[in-house]
Coordinates of C-alpha atoms and ligand atoms in Angstrom, one line a residue:
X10 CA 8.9 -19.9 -0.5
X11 CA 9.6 -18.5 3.0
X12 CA 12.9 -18.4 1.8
X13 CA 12.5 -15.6 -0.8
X14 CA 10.4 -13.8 2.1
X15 CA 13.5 -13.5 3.9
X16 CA 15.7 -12.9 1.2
X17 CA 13.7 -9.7 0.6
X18 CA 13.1 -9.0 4.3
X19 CA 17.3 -9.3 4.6
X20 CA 17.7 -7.0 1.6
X21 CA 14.9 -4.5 3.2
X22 CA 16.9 -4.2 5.9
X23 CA 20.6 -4.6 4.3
X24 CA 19.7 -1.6 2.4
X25 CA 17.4 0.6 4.0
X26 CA 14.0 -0.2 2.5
X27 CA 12.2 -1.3 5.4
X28 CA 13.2 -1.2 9.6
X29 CA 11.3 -2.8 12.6
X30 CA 10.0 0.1 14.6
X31 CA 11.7 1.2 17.6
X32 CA 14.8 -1.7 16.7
X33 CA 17.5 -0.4 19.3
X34 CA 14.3 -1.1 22.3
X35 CA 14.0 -4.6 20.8
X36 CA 11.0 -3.7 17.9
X37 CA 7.2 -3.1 18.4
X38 CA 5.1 -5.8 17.1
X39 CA 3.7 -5.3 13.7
X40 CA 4.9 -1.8 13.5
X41 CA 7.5 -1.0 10.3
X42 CA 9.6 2.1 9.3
X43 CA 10.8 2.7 5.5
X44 CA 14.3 3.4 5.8
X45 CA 15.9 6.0 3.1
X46 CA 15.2 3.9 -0.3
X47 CA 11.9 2.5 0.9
X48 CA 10.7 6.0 1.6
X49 CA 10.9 6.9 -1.9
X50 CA 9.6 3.8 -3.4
X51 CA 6.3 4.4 -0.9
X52 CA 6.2 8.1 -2.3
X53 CA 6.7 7.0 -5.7
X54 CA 3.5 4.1 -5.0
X55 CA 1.7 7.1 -3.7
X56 CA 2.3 9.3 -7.1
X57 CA 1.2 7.0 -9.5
X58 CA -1.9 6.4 -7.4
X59 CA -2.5 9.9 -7.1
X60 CA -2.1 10.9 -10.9
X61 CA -4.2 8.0 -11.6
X62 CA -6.7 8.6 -9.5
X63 CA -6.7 12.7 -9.2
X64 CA -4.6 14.1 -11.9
X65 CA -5.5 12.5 -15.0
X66 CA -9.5 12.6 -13.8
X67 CA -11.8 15.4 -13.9
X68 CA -14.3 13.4 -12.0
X69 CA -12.2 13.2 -8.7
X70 CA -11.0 15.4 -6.5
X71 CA -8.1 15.3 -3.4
X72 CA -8.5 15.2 -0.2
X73 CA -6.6 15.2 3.3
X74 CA -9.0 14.5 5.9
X75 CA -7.6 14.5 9.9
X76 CA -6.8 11.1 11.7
X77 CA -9.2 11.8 14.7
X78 CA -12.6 12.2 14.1
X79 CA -15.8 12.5 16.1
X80 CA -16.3 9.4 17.7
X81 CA -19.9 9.3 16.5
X82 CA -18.4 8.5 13.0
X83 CA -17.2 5.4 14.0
X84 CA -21.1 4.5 16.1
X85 CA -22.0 5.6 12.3
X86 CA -20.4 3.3 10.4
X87 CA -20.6 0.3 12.4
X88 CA -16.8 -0.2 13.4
X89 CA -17.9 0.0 17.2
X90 CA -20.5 -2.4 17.5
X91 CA -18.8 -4.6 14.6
X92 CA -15.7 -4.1 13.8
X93 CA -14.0 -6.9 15.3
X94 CA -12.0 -10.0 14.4
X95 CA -12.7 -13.8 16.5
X96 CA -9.8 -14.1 18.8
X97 CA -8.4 -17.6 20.8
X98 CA -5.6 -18.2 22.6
X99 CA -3.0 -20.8 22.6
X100 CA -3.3 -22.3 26.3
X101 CA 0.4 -23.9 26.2
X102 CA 1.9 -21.0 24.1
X103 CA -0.2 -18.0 24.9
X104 CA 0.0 -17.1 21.3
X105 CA -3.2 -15.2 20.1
X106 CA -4.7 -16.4 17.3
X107 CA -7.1 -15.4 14.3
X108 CA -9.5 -17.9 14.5
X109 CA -11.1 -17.7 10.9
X110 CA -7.1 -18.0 9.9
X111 CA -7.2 -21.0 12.0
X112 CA -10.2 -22.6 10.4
X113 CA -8.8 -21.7 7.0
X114 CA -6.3 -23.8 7.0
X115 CA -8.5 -26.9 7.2
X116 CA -10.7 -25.2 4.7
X117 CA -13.5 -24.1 6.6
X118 CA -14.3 -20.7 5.7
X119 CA -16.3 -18.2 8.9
X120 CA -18.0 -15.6 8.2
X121 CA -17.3 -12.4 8.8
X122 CA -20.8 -11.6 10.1
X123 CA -20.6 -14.6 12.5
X124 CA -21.5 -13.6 16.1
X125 CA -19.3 -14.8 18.8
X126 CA -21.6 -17.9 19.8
X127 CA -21.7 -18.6 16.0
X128 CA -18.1 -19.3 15.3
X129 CA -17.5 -20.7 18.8
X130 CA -19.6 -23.7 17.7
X131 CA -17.8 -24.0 14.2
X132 CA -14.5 -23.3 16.0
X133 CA -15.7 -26.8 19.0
X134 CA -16.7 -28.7 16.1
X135 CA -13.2 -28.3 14.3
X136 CA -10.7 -28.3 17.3
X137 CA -9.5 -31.1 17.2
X138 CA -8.0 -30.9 13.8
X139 CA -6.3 -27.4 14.4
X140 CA -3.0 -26.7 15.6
X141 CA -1.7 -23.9 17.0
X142 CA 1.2 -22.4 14.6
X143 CA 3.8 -21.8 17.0
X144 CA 3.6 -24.4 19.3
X145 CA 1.7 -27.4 17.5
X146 CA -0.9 -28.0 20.5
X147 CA -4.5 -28.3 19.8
X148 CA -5.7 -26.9 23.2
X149 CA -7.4 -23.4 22.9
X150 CA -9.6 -20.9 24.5
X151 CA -13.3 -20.0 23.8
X152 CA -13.4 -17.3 21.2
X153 CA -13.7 -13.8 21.7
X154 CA -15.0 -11.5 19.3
X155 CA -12.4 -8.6 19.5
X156 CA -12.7 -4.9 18.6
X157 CA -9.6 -3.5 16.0
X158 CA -10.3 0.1 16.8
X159 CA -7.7 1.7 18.1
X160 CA -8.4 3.7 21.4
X161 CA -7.0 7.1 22.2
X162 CA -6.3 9.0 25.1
X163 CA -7.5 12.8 23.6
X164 CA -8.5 15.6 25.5
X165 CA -7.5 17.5 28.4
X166 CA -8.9 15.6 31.3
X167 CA -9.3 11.9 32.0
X168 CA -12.9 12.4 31.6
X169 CA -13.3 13.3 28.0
X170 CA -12.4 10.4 26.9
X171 CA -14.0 7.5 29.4
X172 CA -17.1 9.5 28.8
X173 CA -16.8 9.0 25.1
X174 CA -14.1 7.3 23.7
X175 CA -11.9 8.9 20.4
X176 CA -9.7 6.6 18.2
X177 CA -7.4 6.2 15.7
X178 CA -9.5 5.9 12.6
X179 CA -9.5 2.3 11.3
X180 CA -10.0 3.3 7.7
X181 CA -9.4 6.2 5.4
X182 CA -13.1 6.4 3.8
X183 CA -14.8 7.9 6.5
X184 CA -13.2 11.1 6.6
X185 CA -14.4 11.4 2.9
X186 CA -17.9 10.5 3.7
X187 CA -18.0 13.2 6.3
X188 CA -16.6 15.3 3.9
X189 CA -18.5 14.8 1.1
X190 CA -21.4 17.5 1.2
X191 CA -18.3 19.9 1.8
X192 CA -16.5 19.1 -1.4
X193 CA -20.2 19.3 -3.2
X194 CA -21.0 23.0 -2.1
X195 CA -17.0 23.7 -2.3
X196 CA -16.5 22.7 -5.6
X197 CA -17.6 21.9 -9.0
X198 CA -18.1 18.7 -8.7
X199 CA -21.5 16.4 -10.0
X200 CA -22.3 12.8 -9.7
X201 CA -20.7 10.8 -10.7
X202 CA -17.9 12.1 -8.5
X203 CA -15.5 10.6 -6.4
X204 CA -12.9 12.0 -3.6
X205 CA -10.2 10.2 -3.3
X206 CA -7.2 10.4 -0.2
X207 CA -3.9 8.6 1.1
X208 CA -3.1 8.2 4.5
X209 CA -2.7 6.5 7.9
X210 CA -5.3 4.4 9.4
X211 CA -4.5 1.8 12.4
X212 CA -6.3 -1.6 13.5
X213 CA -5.6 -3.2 16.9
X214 CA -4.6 -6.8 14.2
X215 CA -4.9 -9.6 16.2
X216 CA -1.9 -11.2 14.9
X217 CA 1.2 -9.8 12.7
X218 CA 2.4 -11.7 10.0
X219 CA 4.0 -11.6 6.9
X220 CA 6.5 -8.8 7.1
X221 CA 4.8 -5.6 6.2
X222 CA 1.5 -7.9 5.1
X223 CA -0.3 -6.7 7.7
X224 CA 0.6 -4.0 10.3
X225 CA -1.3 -2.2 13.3
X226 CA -0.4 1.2 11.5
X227 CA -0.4 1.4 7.9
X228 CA -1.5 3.7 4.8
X229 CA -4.5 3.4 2.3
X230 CA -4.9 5.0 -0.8
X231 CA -9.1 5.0 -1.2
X232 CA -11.4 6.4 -3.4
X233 CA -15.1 7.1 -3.1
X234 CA -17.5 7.5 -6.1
X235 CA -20.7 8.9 -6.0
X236 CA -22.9 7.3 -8.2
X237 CA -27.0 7.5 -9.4
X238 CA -28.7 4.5 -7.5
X239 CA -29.1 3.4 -11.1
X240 CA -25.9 3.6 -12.0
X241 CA -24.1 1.8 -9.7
X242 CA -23.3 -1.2 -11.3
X243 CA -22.2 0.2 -14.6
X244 CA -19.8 2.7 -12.5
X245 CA -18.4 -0.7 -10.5
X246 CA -17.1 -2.3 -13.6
X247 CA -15.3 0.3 -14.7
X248 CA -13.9 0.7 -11.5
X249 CA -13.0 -2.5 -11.3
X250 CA -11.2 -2.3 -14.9
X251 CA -9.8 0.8 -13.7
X252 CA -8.0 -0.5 -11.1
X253 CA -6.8 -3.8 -12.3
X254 CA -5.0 -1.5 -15.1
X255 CA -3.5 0.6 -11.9
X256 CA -1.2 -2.7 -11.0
X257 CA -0.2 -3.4 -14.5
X258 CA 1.1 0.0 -15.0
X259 CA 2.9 -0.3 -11.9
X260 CA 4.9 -2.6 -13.5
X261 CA 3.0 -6.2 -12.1
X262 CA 2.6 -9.3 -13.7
X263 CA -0.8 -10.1 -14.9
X264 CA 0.0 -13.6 -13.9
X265 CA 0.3 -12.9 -10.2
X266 CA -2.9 -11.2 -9.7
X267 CA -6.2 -12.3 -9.5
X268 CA -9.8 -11.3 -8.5
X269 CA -11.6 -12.4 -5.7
X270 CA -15.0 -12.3 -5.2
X271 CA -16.4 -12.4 -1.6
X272 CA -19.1 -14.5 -1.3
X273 CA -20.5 -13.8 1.7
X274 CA -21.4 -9.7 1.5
X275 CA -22.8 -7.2 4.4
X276 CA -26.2 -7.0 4.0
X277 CA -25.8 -3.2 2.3
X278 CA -23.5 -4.2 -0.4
X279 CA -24.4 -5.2 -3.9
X280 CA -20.8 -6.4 -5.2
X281 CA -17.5 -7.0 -3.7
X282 CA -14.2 -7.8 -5.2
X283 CA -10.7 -8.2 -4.1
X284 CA -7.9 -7.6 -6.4
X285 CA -5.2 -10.2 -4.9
X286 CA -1.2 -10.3 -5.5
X287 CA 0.6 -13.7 -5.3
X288 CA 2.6 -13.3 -3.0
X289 CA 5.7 -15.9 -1.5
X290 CA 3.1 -16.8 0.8
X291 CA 0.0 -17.5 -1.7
X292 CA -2.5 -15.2 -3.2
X293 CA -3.7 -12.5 -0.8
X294 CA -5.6 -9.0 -0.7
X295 CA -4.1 -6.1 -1.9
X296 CA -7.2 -3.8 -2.6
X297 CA -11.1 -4.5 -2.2
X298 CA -13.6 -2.7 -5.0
X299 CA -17.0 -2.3 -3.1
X300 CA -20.4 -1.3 -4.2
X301 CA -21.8 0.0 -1.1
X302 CA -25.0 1.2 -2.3
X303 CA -26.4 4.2 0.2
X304 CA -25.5 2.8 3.4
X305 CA -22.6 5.4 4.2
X306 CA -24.3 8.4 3.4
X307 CA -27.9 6.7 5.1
X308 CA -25.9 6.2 8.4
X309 CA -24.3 9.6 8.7
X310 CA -27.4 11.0 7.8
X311 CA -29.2 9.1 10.5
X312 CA -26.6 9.7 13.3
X313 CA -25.3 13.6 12.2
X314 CA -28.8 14.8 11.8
X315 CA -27.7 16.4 8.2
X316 CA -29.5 15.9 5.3
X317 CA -26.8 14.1 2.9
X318 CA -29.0 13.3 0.0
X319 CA -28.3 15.0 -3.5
X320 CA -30.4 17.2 -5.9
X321 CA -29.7 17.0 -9.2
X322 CA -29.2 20.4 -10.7
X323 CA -31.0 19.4 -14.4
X324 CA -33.5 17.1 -13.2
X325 CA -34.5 18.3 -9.5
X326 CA -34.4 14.3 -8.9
X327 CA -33.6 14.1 -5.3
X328 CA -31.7 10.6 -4.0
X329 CA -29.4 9.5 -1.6
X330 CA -26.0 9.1 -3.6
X331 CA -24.7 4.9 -3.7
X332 CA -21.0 4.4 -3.2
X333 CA -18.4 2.2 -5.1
X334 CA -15.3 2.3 -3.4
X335 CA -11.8 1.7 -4.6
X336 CA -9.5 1.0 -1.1
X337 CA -5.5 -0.2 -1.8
X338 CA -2.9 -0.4 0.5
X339 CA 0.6 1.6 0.3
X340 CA 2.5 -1.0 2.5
X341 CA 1.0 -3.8 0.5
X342 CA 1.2 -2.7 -2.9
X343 CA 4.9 -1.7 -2.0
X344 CA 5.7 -5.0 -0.9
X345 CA 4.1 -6.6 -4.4
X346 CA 6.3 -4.3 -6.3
X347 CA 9.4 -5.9 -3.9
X348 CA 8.3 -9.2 -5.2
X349 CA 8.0 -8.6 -8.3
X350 CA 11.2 -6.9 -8.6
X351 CA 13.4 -8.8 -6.6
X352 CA 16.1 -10.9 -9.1
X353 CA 18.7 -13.5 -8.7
X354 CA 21.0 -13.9 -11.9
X355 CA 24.2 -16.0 -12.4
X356 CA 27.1 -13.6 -13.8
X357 CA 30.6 -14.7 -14.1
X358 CA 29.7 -17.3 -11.3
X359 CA 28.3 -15.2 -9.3
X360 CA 24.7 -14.4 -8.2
X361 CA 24.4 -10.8 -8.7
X362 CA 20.8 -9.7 -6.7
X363 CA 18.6 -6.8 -8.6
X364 CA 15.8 -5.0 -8.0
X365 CA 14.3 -4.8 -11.3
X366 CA 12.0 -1.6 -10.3
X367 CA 10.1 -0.3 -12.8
X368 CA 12.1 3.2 -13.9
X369 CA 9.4 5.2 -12.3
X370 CA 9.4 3.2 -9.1
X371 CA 13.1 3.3 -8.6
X372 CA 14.3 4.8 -5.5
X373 CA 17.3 6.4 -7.2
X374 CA 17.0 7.2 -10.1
X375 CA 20.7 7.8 -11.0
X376 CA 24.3 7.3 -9.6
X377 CA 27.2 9.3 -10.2
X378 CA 30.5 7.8 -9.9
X379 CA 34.5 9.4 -10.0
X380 CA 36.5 5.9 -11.2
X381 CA 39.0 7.1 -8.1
X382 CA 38.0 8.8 -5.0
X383 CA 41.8 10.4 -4.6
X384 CA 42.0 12.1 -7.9
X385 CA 40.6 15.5 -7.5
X386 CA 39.7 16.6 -11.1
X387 CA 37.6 13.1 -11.4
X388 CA 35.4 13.9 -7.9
X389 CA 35.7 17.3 -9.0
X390 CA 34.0 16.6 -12.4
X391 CA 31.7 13.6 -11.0
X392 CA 30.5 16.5 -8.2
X393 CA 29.5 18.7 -11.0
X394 CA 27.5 16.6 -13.0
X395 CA 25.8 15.2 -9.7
X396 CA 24.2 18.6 -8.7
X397 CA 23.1 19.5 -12.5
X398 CA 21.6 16.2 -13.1
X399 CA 19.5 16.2 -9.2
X400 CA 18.2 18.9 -9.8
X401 CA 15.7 16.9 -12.0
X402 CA 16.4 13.5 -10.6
X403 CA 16.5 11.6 -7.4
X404 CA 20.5 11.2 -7.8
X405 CA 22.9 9.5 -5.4
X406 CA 27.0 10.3 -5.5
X407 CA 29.0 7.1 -4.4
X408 CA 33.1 7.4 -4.1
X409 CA 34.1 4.7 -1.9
X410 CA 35.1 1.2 -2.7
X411 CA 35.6 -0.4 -6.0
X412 CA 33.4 0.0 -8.9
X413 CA 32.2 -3.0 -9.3
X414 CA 31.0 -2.9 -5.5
X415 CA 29.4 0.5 -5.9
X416 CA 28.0 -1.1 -9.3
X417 CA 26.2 -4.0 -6.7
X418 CA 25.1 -1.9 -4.1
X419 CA 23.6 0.6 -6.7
X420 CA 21.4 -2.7 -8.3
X421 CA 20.4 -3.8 -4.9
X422 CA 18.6 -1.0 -4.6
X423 CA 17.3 -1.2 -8.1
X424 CA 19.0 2.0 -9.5
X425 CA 18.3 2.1 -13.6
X426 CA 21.6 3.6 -14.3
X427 CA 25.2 4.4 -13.0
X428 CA 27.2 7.3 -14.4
X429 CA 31.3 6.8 -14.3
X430 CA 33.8 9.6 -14.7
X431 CA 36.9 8.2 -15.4
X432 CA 39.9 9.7 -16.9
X433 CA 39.1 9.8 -20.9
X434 CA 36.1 11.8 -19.0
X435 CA 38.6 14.6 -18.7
X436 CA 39.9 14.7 -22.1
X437 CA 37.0 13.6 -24.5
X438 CA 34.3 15.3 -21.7
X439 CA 32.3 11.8 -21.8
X440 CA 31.1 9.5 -19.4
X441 CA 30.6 5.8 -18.8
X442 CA 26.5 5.2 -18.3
X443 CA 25.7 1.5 -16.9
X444 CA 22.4 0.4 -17.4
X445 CA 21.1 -2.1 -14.5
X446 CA 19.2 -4.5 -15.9
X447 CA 21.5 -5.3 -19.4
X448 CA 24.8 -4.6 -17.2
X449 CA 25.5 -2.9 -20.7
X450 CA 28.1 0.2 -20.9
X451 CA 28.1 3.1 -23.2
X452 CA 30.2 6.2 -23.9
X453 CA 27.8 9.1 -23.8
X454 CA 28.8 13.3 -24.0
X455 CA 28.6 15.2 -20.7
X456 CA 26.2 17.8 -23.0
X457 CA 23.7 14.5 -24.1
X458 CA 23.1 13.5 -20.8
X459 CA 20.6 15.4 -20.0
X460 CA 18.5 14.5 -23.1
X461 CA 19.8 11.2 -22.9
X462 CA 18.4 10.8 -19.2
X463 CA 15.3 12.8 -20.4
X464 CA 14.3 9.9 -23.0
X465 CA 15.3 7.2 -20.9
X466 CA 12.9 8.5 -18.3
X467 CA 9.9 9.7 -20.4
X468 CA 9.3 6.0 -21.6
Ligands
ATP1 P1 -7.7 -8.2 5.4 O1 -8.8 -9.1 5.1 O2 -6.4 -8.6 4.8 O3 -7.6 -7.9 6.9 P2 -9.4 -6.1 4.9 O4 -10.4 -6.7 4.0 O5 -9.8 -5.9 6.4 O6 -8.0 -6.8 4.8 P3 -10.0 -3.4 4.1 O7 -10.6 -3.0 5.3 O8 -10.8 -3.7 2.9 O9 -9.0 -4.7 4.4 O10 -8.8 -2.4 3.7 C1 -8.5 -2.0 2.4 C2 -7.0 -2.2 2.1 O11 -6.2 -1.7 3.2 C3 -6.6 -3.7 2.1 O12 -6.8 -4.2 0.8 C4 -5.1 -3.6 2.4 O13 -4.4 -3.3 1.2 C5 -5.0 -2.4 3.4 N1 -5.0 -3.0 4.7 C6 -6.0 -3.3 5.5 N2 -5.6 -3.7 6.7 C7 -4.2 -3.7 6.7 C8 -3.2 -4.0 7.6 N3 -3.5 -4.4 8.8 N4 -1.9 -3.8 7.2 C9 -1.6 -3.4 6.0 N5 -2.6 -3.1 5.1 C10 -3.8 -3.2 5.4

């Protein structure tokens, strides 16, 4: 199990999916980079979400809102008085610890809601039987309820900041509640509506595990719909469906996802589910679906002073919209598509490794080989075909080595097919296309290979 976590993490980094930030200064805890191929599977991740969610709906509309925010937002929606995880220390290995990660591993579950004095008497009662996963002692602080907001340092002066302080938002959505009367009197938009936006969020996580599992900076892809009070529920489920479709069209296995549904909700919400991805290390989140009722829109409301409830054009009923929420990861779902795609097979005694990417997901989408690199009508002719066909493809040109090395490194990062010039290219004005996953050759004309590639991708 943590075996095929490092044989991905070793190919992440073999061939520039995934780098440790800040490597050559010894890495920064819990902080990745997507090297050259993982960039374009992240972008891909990002393009499916956002035709899915934007583009093929005329119920929801884009959005872009800024990292910083008034620091009232986050007073608002509760992340400053409660957004926090409980916290212990290690005292023989200073390691800190997630202590409701602790407790789960005996099988008591905390709450999230637990105070600090609440799951410091859980946490006493259960001590003995914990031990710390570094070191194997059992002696630990007190807990500590600890904030995951991420302070910042903004303004001109010292002062603007210890007076009030600004963060790093901790979550995507708020920017589109803040934004929502905009995009109303903006656009044409009526409830049921939703906004939807991709992009950075960071969390002060009290501990980093699992690769790219869980980072302190990271990317979610979240939706908000605006829903009738009465309609809440009946929107939820078809979120819900919505979304689990989202991972099978990306190419998952049914098999290795499941829902989740919390059992202990915030006293706002009316429903809360988590779609979760087996991964190596068991079944975990990849996105929560949350009926939130009003509470977003009550709360800025309350503290902004603006009036956020809607009118409806037809009836004149006036109400304060409820929110279902869709909220996925990039680095997560990125690292499920990994798992799934990652492949050992046996050929000719060997173990070939492939990343069986689904066509859309692929990072390249197609190689162009010369057979030789010192022939010059070969690279010549290989050359040519390279720029026609990227200009409609992600497209990589690879001259060096043998082909059956280029042919490895090409399925290692999970390239659907190879295109060989050889020398019957410059007589019959054909080339050699090698499809990844069957290893299987055909002879196609240089004039085909653009509908060819056409029909291959449009599936
Ligand atoms: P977890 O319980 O794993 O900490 P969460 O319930 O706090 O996650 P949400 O606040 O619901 O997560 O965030 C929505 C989504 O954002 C998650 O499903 C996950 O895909 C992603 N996400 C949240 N925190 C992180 C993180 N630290 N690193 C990577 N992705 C994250």
């Amino acid at each position: 199990m943590e075996d095929s976590i490092q044989k991905i993490v070793s190919l992440c980094k073999r061939r520039g999916f995934v780098f440790s930030s800040s490597e050559i200064y010894g890495g920064f805890a819990a902080i990745y980079d997507y090297g050259p191929y993982g960039v374009e599977v992240a972008n891909a991740i990002k393009r499916e979400w956002w035709k899915a969610m934007v583009q093929l709906r005329e119920d929801i509309v884009g959005l872009d809102s800024s990292i910083f925010m008034h620091p009232k937002i986050w007073e608002a929606s509760g992340h400053v008085s409660g957004f926090s995880d409980p916290l212990a220390e290690c005292k023989n290995c200073n390691a800190r610890l997630r202590v409701d990660h602790l407790l789960e591993t005996i099988e008591v579950f905390a709450d999230e809601k637990m105070d600090e004095e609440e799951i410091n008497k859980i946490f006493a009662e259960n001590k003995e039987k914990i031990k710390c996963p570094h070191c194997g002692k059992n002696d630990f602080t007190d807990v500590k309820k600890f904030n995951l907001l991420v302070k910042a340092n903004l303004g001109n002066f010292a002062e603007d900041w210890t007076k009030e302080p600004t963060y790093l938002r901790g979550e995507t959505c708020q920017g589109i509640y803040v934004n929502y009367k905009n995009v109303l009197d903006s656009t044409r938009v009526k409830i049921p509506f939703g906004i939807a936006q991709i992009g950075k969020a960071f969390r002060n996580e009290i501990t980093a595990r699992q690769f790219i599992f869980r980072t302190r900076e990271f990317e979610q892809m979240e939706m908000q719909y605006f829903v009738h009070p009465d309609k809440e529920m009946e929107e939820y489920e078809k979120l819900k469906d919505f979304r689990w479709r989202f991972y099978l069209d990306l190419g998952i296995k049914e098999e290795n996802l499941r829902w989740l549904q919390h059992e202990n909700l915030v006293f706002y919400a009316k429903e809360a589910y988590d779609i979760e991805y087996q991964f190596p290390f068991g079944f975990k989140e990849l996105e929560g679906i949350h009926a939130r009722s009003d509470y977003d829109l009550s709360q800025h409301t309350k503290f902004s002073g603006q009036d956020l409830s809607y009118t409806d054009q037809v009836s004149k009923e006036n109400y304060m919209p409820h929110i279902i929420e869709s909220s996925a990861g990039v680095g997560r779902t990125f690292f499920a598509v990994l798992c799934e795609a990652y492949t050992e097979e046996e050929v000719k005694g060997e173990t070939r490794v492939v990343m069986k990417f689904p066509k859309k997901l692929a990072p390249i989408k197609i190689a162009v080989f010369p057979l030789v690199k010192n022939k010059p009508e070969l690279v010549d002719k290989a050359r040519e075909l390279y720029n026609k066909l990227k200009m409609s493809y992600m497209c990589e040109f690879d001259s060096s080595g043998s082909i059956g090395r280029r042919y490895r490194r090409q399925d290692e990062i999970g390239t659907p097919y190879c295109v060989t010039v050889d020398f019957d290219s410059l007589e019959a004005d054909d080339v050699t296309v090698r499809d990844r996953d069957s290893m299987k050759q055909e002879r196609i004309k240089i004039e085909e290979l653009e509908t060819y590639f056409q029909e291959k991708y449009s599936k």
